[in-house]
Tab-separated table of C-alpha atoms and ligand atoms in Angstrom:
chain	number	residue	atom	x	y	z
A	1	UNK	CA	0.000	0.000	0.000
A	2	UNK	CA	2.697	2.321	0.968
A	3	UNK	CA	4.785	1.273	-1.818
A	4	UNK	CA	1.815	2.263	-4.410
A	5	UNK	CA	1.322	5.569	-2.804
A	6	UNK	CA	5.377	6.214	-3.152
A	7	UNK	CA	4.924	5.074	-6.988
A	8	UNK	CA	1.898	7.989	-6.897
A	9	UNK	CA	4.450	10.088	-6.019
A	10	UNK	CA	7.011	9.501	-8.268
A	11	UNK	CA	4.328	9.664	-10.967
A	12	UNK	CA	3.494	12.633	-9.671
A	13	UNK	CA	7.197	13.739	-9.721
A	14	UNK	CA	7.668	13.255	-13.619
A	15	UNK	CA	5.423	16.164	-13.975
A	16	UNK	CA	7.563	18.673	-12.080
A	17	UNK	CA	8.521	21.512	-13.756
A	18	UNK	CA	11.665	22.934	-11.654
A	19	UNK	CA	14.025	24.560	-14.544
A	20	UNK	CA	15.315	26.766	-12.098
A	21	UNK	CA	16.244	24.885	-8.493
A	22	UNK	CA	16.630	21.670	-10.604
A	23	UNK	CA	15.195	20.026	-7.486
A	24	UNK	CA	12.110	17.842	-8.639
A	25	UNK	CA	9.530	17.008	-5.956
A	26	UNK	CA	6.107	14.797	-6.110
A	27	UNK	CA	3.238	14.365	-3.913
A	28	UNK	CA	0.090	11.604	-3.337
A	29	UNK	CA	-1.956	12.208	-1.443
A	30	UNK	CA	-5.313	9.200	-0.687
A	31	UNK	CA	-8.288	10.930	-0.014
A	32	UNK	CA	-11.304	9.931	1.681
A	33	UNK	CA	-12.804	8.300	-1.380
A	34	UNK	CA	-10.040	6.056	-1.548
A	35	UNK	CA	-8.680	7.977	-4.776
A	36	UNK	CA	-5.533	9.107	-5.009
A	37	UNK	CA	-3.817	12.655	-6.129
A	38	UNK	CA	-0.830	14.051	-7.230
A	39	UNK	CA	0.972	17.143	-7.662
A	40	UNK	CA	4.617	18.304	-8.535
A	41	UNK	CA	6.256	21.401	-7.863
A	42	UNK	CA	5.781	23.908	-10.494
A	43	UNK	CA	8.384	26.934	-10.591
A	44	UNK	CA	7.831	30.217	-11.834
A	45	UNK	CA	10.411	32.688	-13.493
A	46	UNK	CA	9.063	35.155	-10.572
A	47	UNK	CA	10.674	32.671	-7.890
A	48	UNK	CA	8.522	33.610	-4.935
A	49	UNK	CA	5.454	32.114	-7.256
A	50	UNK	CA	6.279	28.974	-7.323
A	51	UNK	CA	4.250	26.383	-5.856
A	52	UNK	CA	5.429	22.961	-4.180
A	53	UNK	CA	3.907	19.657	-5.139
A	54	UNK	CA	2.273	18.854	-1.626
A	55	UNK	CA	0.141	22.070	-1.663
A	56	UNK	CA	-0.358	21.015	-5.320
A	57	UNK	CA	-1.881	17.580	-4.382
A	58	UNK	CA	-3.304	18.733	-1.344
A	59	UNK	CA	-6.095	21.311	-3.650
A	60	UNK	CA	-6.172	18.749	-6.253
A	61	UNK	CA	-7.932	16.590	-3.718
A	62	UNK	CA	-9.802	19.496	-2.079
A	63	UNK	CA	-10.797	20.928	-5.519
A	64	UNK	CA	-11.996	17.198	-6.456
A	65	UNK	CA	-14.688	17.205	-3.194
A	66	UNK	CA	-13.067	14.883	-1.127
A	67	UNK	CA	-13.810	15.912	2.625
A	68	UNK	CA	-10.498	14.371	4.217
A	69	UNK	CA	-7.641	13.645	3.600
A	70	UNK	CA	-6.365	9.533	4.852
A	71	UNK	CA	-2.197	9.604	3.783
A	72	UNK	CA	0.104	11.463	1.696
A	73	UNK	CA	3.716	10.360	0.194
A	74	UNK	CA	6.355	12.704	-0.848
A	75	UNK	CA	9.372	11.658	-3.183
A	76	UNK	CA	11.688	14.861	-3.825
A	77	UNK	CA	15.592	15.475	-5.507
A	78	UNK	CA	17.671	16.022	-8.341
A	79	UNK	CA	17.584	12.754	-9.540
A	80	UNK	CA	15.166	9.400	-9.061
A	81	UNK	CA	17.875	7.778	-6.759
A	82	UNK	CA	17.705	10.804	-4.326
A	83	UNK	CA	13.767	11.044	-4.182
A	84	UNK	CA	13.828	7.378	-3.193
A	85	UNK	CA	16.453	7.224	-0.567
A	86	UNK	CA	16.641	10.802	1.013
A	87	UNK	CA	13.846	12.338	2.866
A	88	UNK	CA	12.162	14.984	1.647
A	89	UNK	CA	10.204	17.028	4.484
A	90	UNK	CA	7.462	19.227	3.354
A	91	UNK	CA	8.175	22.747	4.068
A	92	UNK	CA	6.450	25.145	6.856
A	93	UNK	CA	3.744	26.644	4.028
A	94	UNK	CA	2.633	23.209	2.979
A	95	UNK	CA	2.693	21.594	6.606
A	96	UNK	CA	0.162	24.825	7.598
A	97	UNK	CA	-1.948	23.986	4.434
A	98	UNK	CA	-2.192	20.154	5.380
A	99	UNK	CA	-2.886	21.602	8.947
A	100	UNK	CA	-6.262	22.494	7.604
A	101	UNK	CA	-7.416	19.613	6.992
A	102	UNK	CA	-5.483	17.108	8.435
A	103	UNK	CA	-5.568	16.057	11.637
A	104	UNK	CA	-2.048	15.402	14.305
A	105	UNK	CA	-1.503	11.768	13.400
A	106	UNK	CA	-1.786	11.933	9.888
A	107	UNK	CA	0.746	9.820	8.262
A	108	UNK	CA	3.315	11.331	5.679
A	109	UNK	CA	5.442	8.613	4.011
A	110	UNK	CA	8.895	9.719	3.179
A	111	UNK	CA	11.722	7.799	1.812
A	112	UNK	CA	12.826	7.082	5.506
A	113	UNK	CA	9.218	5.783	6.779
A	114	UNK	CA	6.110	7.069	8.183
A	115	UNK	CA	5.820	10.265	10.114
A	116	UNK	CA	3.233	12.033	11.554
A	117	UNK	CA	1.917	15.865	10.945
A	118	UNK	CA	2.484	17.111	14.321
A	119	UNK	CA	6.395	15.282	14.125
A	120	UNK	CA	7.057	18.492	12.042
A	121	UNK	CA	4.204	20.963	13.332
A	122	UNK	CA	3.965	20.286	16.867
A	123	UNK	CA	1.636	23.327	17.041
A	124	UNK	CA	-0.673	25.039	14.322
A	125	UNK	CA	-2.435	28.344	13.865
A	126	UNK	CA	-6.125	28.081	13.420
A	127	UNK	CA	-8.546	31.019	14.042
A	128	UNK	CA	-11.290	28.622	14.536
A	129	UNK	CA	-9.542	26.246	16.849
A	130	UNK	CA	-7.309	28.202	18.441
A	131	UNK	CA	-8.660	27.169	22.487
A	132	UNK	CA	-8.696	23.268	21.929
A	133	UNK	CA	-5.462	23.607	19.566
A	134	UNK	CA	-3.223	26.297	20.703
B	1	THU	N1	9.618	22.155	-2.856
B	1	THU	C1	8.499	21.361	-2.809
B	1	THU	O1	7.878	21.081	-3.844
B	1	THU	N2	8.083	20.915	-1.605
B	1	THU	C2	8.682	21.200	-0.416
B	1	THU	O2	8.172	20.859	0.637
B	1	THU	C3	9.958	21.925	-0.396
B	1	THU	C4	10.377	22.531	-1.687
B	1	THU	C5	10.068	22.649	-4.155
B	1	THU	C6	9.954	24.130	-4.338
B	1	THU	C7	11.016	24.400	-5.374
B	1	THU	O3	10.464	24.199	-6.657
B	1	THU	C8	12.067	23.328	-5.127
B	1	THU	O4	11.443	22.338	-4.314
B	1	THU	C9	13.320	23.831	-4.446
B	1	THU	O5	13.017	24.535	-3.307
């Protein structure tokens, strides 16, 4: 199972379109449904436009109705042997975005294992939630 969501990934990560950083990154993510989404990070000659490929998945499976989110795999380097063997940790702007719809425990595979949301966002900002959260 894990191993088909890291193939989702890597799928995913053909896609990328990083002329500039060279640094190719995918993203599945399984949503509620059972489907499953990807997204690659997609650079921009304005650099600060740029979009990486978990935020990418994450609306793809938002923007396809599913209402949660189950598990999400990230592949990411400069080649195919580096997205398999060395983890890529989603940065602070996409762990905030899967904060808003994920819950603390939800898995993220990386090429070291399974981690959890709140390994790398112990705390989150949430207007709604902010006395049960923060
Ligand atoms: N990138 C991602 O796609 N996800 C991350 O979590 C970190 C960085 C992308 C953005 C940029 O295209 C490239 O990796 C180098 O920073």
């Amino acid at each position: 199972m894990t191993q088909n969501l890291t193939q989702s990934a890597m799928d995913g990560r053909a896609n990328s379109y990083a002329p500039y950083s060279r640094f190719k990154v995918g993203a599945a993510i399984k949503g509620g449904s059972g489907k499953i989404y990807t997204g690659c990070n997609v650079e921009n000659a304005s650099f600060s436009l740029t979009v990486c490929a978990e935020r990418n998945a994450v609306f793809q499976a938002i923007a396809a109705g599913e209402e949660f989110l189950r598990t999400m795999a990230v592949v990411g380097g400069a080649d195919d042997d580096e997205a398999l063997t060395k983890p890529c940790i989603p940065c602070g702007a996409c762990l905030q975005v899967l904060a808003e719809f994920c819950p603390p425990d939800f898995p993220i595979l990386l090429a070291d294992g399974v981690h959890m949301l709140c390994e790398f966002l112990p705390k989150r900002f949430g207007s709604f939630d902010a006395e049960e959260e923060n």
